[in-house]
Coordinates of C-alpha atoms in Angstrom, one line a residue:
X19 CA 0.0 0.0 0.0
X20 CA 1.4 3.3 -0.6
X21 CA 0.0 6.8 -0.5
X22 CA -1.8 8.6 -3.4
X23 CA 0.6 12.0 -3.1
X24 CA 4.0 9.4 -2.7
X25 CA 3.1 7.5 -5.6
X26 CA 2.3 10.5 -7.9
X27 CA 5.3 12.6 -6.6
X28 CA 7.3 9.4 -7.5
X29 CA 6.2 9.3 -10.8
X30 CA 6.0 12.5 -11.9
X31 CA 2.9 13.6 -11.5
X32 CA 0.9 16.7 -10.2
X33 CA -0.4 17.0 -6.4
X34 CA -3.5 15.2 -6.5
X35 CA -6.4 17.3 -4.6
X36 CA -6.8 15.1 -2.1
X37 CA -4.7 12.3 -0.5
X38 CA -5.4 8.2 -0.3
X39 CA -4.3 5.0 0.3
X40 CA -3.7 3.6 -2.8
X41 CA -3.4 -0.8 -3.2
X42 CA -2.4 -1.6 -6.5
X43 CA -1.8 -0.3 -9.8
X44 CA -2.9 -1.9 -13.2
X45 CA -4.3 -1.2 -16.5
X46 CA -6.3 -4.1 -16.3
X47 CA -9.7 -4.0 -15.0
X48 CA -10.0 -7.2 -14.2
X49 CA -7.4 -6.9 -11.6
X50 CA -8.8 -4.1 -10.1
X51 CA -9.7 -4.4 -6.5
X52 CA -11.1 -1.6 -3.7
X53 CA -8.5 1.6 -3.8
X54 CA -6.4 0.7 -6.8
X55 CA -4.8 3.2 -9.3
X56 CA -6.2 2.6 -13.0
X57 CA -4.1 3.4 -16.1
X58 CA -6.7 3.3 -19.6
X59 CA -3.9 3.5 -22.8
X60 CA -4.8 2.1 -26.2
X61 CA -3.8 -1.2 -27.1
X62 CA -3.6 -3.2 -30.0
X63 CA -7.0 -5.1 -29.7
X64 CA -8.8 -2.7 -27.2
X65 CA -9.0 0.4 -26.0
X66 CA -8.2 0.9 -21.7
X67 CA -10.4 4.2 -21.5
X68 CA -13.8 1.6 -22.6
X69 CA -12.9 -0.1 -19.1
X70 CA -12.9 3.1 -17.1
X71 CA -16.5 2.3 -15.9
X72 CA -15.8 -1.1 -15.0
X73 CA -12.4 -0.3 -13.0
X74 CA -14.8 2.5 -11.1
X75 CA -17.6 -0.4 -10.0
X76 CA -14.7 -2.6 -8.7
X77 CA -13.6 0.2 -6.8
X78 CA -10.8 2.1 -8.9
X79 CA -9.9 5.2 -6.4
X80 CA -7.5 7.3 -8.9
X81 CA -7.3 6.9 -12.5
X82 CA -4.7 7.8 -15.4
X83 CA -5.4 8.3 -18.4
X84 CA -4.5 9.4 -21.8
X85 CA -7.8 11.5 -22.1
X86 CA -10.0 13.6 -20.1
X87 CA -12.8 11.6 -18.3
X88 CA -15.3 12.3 -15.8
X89 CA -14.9 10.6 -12.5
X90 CA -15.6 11.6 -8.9
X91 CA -11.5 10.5 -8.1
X92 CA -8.4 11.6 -8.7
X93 CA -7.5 11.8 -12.3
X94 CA -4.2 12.2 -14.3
X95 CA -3.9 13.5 -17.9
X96 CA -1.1 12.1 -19.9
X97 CA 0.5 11.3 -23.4
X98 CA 1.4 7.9 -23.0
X99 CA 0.1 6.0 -20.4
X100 CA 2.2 2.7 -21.2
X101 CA 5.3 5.0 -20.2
X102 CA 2.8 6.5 -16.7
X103 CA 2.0 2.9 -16.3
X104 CA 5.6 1.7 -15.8
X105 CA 6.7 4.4 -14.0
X106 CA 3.5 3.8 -11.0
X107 CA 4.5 0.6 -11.3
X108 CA 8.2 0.8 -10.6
X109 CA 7.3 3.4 -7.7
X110 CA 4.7 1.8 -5.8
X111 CA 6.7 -1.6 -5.5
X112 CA 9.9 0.7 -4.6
X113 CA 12.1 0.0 -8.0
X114 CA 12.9 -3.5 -7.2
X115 CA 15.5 -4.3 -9.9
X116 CA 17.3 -1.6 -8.6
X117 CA 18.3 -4.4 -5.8
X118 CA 18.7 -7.1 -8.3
X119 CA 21.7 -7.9 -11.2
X120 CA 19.1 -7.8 -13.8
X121 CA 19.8 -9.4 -17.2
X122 CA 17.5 -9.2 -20.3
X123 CA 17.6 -11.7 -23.0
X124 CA 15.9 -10.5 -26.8
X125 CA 16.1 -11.7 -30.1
X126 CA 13.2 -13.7 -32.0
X127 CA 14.6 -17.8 -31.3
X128 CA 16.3 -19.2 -28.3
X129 CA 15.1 -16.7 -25.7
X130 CA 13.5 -18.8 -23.3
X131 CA 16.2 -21.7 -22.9
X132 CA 18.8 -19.0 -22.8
X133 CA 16.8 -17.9 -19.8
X134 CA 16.8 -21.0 -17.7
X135 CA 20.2 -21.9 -18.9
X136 CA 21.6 -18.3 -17.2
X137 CA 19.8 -19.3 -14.1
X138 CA 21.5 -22.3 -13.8
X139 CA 24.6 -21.1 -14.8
X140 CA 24.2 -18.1 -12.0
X141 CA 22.6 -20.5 -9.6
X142 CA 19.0 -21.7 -9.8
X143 CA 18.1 -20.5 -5.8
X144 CA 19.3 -17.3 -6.1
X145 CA 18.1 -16.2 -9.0
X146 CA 14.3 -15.7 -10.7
X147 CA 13.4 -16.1 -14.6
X148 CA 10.3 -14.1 -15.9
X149 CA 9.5 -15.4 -19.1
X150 CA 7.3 -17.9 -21.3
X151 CA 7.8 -21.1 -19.5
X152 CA 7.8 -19.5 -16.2
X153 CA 5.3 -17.9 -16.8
X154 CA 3.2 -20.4 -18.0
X155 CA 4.0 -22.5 -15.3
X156 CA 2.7 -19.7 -12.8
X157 CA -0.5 -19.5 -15.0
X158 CA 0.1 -16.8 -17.4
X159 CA -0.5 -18.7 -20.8
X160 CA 0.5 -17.1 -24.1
X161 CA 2.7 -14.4 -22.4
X162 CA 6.3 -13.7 -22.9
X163 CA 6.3 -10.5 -21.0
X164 CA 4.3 -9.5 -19.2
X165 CA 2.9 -5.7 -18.2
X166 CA 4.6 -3.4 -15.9
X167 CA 3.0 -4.1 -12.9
X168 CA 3.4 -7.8 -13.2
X169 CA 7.0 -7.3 -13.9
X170 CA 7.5 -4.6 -11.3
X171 CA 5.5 -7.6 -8.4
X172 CA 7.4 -10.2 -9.4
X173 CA 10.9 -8.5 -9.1
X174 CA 9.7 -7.2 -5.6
X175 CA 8.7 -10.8 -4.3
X176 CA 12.5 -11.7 -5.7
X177 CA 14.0 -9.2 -4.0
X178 CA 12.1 -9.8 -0.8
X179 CA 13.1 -13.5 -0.4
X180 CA 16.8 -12.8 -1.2
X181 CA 17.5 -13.3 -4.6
X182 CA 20.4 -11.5 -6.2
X183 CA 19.6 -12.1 -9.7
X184 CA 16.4 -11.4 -12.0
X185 CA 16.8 -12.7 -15.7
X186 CA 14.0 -11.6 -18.1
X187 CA 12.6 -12.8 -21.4
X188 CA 12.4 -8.9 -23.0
X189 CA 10.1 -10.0 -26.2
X190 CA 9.7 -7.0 -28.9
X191 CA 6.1 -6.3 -28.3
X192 CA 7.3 -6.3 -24.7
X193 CA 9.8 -3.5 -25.0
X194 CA 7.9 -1.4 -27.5
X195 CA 4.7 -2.1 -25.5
X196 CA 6.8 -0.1 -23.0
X197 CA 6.2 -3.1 -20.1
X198 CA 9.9 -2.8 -19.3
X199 CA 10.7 0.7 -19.4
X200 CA 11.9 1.1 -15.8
X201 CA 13.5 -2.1 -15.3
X202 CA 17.3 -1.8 -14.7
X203 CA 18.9 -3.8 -16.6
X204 CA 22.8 -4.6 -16.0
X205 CA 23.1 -6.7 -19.2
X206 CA 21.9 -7.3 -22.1
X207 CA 21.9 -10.2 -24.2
X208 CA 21.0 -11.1 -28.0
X209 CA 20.5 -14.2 -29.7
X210 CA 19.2 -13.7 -33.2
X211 CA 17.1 -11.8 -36.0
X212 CA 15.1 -13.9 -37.7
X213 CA 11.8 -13.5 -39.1
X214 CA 8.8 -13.1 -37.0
X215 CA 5.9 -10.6 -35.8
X216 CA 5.9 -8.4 -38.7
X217 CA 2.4 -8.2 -38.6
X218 CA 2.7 -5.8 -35.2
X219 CA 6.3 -4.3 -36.3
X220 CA 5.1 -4.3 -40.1
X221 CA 9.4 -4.3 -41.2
X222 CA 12.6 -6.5 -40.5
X223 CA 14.1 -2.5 -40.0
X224 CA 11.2 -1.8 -37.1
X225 CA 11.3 -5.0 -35.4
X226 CA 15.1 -4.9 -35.1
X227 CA 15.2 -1.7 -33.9
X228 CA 12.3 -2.7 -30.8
X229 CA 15.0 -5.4 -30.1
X230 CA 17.2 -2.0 -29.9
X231 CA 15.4 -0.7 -27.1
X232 CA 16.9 -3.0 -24.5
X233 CA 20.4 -1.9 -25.3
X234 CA 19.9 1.4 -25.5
X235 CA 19.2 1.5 -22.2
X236 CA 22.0 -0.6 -20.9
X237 CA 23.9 1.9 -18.6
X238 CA 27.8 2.7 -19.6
X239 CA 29.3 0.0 -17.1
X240 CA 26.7 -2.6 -18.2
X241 CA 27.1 -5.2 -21.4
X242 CA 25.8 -6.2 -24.2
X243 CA 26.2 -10.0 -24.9
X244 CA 25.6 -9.8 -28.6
X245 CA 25.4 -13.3 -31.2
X246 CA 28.9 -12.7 -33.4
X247 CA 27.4 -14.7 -36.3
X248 CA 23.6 -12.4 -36.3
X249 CA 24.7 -9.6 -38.4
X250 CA 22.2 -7.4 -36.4
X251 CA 24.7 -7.1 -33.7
X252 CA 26.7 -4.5 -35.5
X253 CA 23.3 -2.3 -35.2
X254 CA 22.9 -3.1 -31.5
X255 CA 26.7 -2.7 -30.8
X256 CA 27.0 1.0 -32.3
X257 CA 23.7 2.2 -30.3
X258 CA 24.5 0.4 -26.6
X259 CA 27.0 2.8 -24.2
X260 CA 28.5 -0.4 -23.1
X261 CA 31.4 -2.8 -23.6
X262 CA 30.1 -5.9 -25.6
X263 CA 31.3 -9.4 -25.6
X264 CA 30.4 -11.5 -29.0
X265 CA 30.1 -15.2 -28.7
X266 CA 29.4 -18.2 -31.2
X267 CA 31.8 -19.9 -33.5
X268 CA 32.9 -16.7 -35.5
X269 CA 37.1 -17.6 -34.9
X270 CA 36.9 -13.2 -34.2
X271 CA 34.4 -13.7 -31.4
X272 CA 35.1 -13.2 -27.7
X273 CA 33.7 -16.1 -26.6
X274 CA 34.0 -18.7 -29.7
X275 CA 33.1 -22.6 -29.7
X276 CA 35.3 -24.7 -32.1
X277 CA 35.6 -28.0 -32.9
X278 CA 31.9 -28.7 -32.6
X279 CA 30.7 -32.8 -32.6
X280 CA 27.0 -33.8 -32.3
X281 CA 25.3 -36.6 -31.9
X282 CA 22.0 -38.0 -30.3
X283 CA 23.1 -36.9 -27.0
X284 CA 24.3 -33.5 -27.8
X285 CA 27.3 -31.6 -28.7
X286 CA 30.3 -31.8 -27.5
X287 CA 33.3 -28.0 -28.3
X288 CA 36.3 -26.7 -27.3
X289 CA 35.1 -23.2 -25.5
X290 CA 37.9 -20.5 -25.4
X291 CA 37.5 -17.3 -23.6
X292 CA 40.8 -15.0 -23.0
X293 CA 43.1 -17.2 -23.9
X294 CA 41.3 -20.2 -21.4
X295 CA 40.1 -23.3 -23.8
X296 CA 38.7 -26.4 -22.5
X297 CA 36.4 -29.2 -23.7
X298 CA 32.7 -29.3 -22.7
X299 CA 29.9 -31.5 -23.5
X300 CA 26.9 -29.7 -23.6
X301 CA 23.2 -31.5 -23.7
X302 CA 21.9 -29.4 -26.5
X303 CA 21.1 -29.8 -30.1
X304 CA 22.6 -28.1 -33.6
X305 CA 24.1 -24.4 -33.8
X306 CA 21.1 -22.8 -32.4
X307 CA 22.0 -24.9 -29.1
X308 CA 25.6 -24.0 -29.1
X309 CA 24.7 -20.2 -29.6
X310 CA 22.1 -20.9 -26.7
X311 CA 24.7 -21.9 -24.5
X312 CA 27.4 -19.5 -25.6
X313 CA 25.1 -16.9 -24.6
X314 CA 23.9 -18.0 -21.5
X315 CA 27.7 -18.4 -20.5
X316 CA 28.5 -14.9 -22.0
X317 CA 25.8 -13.1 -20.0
X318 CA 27.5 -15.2 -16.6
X319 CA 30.8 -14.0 -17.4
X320 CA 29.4 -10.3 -17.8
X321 CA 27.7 -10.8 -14.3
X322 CA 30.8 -11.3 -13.1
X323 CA 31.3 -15.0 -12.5
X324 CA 35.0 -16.8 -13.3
X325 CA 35.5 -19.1 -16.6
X326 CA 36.8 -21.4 -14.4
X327 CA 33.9 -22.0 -12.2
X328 CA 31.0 -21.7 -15.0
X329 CA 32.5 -24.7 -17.0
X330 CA 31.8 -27.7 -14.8
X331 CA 27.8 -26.2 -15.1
X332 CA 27.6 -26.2 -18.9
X333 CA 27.5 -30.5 -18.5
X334 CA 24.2 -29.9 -16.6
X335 CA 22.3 -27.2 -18.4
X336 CA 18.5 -28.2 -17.5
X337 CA 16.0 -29.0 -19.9
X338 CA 13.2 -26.7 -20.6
X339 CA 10.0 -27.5 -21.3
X340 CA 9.2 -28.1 -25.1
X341 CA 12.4 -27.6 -26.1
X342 CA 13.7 -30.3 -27.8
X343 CA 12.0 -32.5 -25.4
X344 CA 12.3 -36.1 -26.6
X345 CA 10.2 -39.3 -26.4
X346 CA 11.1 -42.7 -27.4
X347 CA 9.1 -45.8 -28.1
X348 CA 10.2 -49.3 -27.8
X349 CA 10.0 -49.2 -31.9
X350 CA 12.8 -47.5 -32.3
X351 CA 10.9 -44.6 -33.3
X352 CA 11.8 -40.8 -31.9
X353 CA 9.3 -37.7 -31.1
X354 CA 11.0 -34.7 -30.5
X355 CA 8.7 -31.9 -29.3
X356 CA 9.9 -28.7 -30.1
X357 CA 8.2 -24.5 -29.7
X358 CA 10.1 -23.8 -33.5
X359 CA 7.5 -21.6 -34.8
X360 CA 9.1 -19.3 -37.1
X361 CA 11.2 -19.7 -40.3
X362 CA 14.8 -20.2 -38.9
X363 CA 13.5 -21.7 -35.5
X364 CA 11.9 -24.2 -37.8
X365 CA 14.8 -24.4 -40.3
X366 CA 17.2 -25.1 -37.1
X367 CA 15.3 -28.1 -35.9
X368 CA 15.0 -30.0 -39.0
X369 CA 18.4 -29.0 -40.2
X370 CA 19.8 -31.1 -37.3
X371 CA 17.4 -33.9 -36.7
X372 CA 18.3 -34.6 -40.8
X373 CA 21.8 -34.6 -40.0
X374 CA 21.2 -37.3 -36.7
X375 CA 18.2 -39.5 -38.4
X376 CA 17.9 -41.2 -41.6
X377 CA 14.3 -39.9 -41.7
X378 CA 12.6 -37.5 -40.5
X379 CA 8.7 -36.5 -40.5
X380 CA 7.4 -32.8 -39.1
X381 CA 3.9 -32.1 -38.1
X382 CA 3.1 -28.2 -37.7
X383 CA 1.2 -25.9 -38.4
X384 CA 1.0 -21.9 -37.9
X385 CA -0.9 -19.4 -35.5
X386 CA -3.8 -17.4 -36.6
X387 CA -4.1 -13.5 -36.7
X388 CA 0.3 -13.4 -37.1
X389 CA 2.4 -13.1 -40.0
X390 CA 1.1 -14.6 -43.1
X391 CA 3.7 -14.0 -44.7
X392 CA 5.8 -16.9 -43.0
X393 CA 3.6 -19.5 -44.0
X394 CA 4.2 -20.6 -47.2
X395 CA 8.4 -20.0 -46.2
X396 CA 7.9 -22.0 -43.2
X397 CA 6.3 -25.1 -45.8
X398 CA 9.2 -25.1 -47.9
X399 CA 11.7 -25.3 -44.7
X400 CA 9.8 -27.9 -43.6
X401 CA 9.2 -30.0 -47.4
X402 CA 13.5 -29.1 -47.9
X403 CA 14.4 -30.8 -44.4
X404 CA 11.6 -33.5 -44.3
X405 CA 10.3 -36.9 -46.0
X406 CA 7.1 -36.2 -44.8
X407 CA 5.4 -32.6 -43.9
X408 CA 1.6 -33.5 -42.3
X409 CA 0.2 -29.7 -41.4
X410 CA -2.2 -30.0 -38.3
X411 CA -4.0 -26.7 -35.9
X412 CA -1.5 -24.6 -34.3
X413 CA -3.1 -22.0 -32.5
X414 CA -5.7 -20.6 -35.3
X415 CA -7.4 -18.5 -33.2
X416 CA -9.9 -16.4 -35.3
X417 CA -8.9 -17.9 -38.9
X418 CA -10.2 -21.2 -40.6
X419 CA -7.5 -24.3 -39.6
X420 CA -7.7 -25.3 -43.2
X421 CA -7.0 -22.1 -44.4
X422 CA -4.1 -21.4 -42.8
X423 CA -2.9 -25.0 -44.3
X424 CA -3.3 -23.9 -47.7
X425 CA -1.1 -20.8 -47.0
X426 CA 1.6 -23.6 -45.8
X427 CA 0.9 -26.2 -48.3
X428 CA 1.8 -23.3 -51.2
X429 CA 5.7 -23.6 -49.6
X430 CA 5.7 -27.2 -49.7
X431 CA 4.6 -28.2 -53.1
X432 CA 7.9 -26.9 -54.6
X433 CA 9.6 -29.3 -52.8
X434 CA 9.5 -33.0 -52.8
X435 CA 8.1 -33.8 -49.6
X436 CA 4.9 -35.8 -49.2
X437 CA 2.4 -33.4 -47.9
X438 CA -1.0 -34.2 -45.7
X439 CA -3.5 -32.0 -44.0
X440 CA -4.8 -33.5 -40.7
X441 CA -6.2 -30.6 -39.2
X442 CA -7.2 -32.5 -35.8
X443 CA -3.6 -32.4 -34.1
X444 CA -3.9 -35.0 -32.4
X445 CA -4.5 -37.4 -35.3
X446 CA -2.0 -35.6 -37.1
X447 CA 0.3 -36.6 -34.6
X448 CA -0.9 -40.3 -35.2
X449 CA -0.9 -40.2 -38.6
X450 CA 3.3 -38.7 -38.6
X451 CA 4.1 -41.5 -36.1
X452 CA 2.2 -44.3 -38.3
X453 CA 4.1 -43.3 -41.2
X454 CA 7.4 -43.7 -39.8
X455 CA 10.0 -45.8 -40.3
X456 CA 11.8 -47.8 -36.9
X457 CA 15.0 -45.1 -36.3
X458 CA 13.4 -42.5 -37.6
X459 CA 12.7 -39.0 -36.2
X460 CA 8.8 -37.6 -36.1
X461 CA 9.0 -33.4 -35.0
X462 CA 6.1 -32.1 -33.8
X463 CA 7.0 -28.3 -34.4
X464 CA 5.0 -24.9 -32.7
X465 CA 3.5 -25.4 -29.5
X466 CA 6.5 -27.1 -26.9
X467 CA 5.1 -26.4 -23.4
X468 CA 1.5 -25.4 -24.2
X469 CA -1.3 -27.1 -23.1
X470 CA -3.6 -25.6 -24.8
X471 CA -5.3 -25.1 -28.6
X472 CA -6.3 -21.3 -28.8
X473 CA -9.6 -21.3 -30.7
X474 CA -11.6 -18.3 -31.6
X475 CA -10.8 -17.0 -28.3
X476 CA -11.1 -20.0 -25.9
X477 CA -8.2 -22.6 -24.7
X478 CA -8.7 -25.4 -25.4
X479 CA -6.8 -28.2 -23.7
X480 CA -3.9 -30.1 -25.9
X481 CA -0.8 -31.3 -25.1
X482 CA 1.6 -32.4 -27.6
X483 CA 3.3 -34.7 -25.4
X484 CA 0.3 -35.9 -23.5
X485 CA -0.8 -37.3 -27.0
X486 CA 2.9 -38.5 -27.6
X487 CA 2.1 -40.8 -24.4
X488 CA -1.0 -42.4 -25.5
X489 CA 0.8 -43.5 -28.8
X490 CA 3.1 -45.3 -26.5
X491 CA 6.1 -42.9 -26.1
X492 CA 8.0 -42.5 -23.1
X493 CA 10.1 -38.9 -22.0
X494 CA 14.1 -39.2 -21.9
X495 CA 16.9 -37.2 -21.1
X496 CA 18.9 -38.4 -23.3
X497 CA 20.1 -42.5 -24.6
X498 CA 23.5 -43.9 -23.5
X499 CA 25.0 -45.8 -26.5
X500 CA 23.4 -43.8 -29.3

């Protein structure tokens, strides 16, 4: 609880005529309980000032709001009320990540296991992880980031039970939705450009430059932990005020993995940093792994941790939830269950599964109301990598299943790849792992951890790997001997 003249001294804000306890602070109405501050803004699907009546009934006591509106409480005026919204967020849960090393984590693949894998790498009791798996797992489905007040709670409750270390998933929308604005970020960290979300950022050039914002911000003894092989990171490099430390296996990086070896049970690399090499064996998959873990371990160094003693943790990096998350069957016959849902997250997968199976089959599909454009590029990835492509639901919110199949099925009639449509997913599913061969490798590509099928608005429950089970298969770590 915090005052009404505190919070809007702390924020910026004029005197407000009359004073009041003030309980929480959201721009969702929903949330709003007796003597909470309301913030209306325009969003992408609604508009915040239609909820002002509703946020008054639950028993709003001061609004803000980017228009004039008449309300027997204290009211605030203001141009942006994402930006108003962060900043009464930040103040009334007493800048939190001010007490905690704070690292961000952007780019459009590999966000979320770079997460987990800098938590472990930092220590997994000492440090919290706000992104899409956490989250989801603390019931926020469909949510990389989350809005200001969530993010501005949760790094108070992590600073209140000791932690020293807050690592965040900082998606686009996120950081140009403004959500992270007063978050204090020591480093920075980038993992790729690839396509995605162009229909909110509408360019390649305006979604880079929202992955921008983060290092922008980073203060002058911060870093920026930028992918040496992403030619983006020249962009981010010339506008952060930082030092910068470039991993992958450019030989000119700072951090570089050579000699590179995969197999069913990951990749073993020689990792040199400053002159230090050693041999690691890391349980990951193909170069997108390797950068995964590069990055992670460049973001540990930058926080301050010796070479020496992050090595012996790269053996153990955890698995994370629909992330190359494989299940066997006593056939001989592999499911891998993976989130790829974009072009190169896609083109990753299937580029390494080729190289570790004699055949492979993928069974995907693409989200409705999102880039269209990706659809027909994501069939052809999938027809050039794959024997067999079956395209299945994924998401199709407001748009016809089969319609969004057609868009894909364009992309995979120029390539040689047998193509089906089984738009129920779980009998595509059935139908991939009935068509395959003993040894051979079935992906089923887009959804990873979710439980759920998003359908004109409703979730509806579906589990990739829950179906995976009644077919027989069985979760593994990984298989000694292969």
């Amino acid at each position: 609880m915090m005052r009404l003249t505190e919070l809007a001294r702390g924020a910026g804000l004029a005197p407000p005529p009359r004073d009041l306890d003030i309980t929480s602070v959201t721009d969702d109405s929903r949330r709003v309980e007796p003597g909470a501050l309301f913030v209306a803004h325009r969003g992408v699907q609604a508009d915040g000032h239609d909820y002002i009546g509703d946020a008054l009934a639950r028993g709003a006591a001061a609004l803000v709001a980017e228009r004039a509106t008449l309300a027997d409480v204290p009211a605030w005026v203001v141009a942006d009320g994402r930006a108003a919204l962060a900043r009464l967020a930040a103040v009334f849960y007493g800048h939190p990540t001010r007490e905690l090393f704070t690292i961000g984590v952007t780019g459009t693949n590999g966000k979320t296991s770079v997460c987990h894998f800098i938590a472990h790498l930092l220590g997994a009791a000492d440090t919290a992880v706000l992104g899409t798996v956490a989250n989801f797992e603390r019931g926020l489905r469909a949510l990389t980031t989350p809005s200001s007040p969530i993010v501005q709670a949760f790094a108070r409750r992590a600073a209140d039970t000791r932690c020293r270390h807050l690592v965040v998933e900082a998606s686009s929308i996120g950081l140009v939705q403004r959500r992270l604005d007063e978050v204090n970020f020591r480093v920075g960290v980038f993992t790729n450009l690839t396509r995605d979300h162009l229909d909110l950022h509408g360019t390649m050039a305006a979604y880079g430059e929202a992955k921008a914002l983060l290092f922008r911000r980073l203060p002058p003894d911060g870093c920026a932990v930028l992918n040496a092989e992403d030619p983006y990171s020249d962009a981010l490099r010339a506008v952060s005020r930082c030092p910068t430390l470039r991993y992958g296996q450019d030989p000119a990086a700072d951090l570089v993995a050579t000699a590179v070896r995969e197999d069913r049970r990951g990749i073993e690399a020689e990792i040199r940093w400053r002159g230090a090499q050693t041999r690691v064996s890391l349980p990951v998959h193909g170069r997108h792994g390797v950068a995964n873990a590069l990055a992670a371990l460049g973001a540990a160094l930058a926080a301050g941790r010796p070479f020496e003693d992050l090595v012996p943790h790269l053996a153990t990096l955890p698995p994370v939830s629909g992330r190359w998350e494989v299940l066997a069957r006593d056939d001989r016959i592999d499911a891998i269950v993976d989130y790829a849902h974009t072009p190169d997250g896609l083109s990753q997968v299937l580029g390494s599964l080729a190289r570790l199976y004699p055949a492979v089959a993928v069974v995907f599909g693409c989200a409705g109301g999102s880039d269209r454009g990706k659809r027909a590029e994501m069939g052809e990835i999938a027809g050039r990598h794959a024997g067999l492509v079956v395209l299945t639901a994924d998401n199709p919110k407001d748009e016809e299943p089969g319609e969004i199949a057609d868009e894909i099925a364009r992309g995979v009639a120029r390539t040689p790849a047998r193509c089906l449509r089984v738009l129920d997913r779980p009998a595509a599913i059935a139908a991939a792992v009935d068509a395959a061969a003993p040894g051979s490798a079935v992906l089923i590509a887009g959804k990873g951890h979710e439980t759920y099928q998003i359908v004109r608005g409703q979730f509806v429950p579906h589990s990739d790997v829950a179906v995976l089970e009644t077919l027989g298969f069985r979760p593994i770590a990984s298989r000694p001997g292969d």
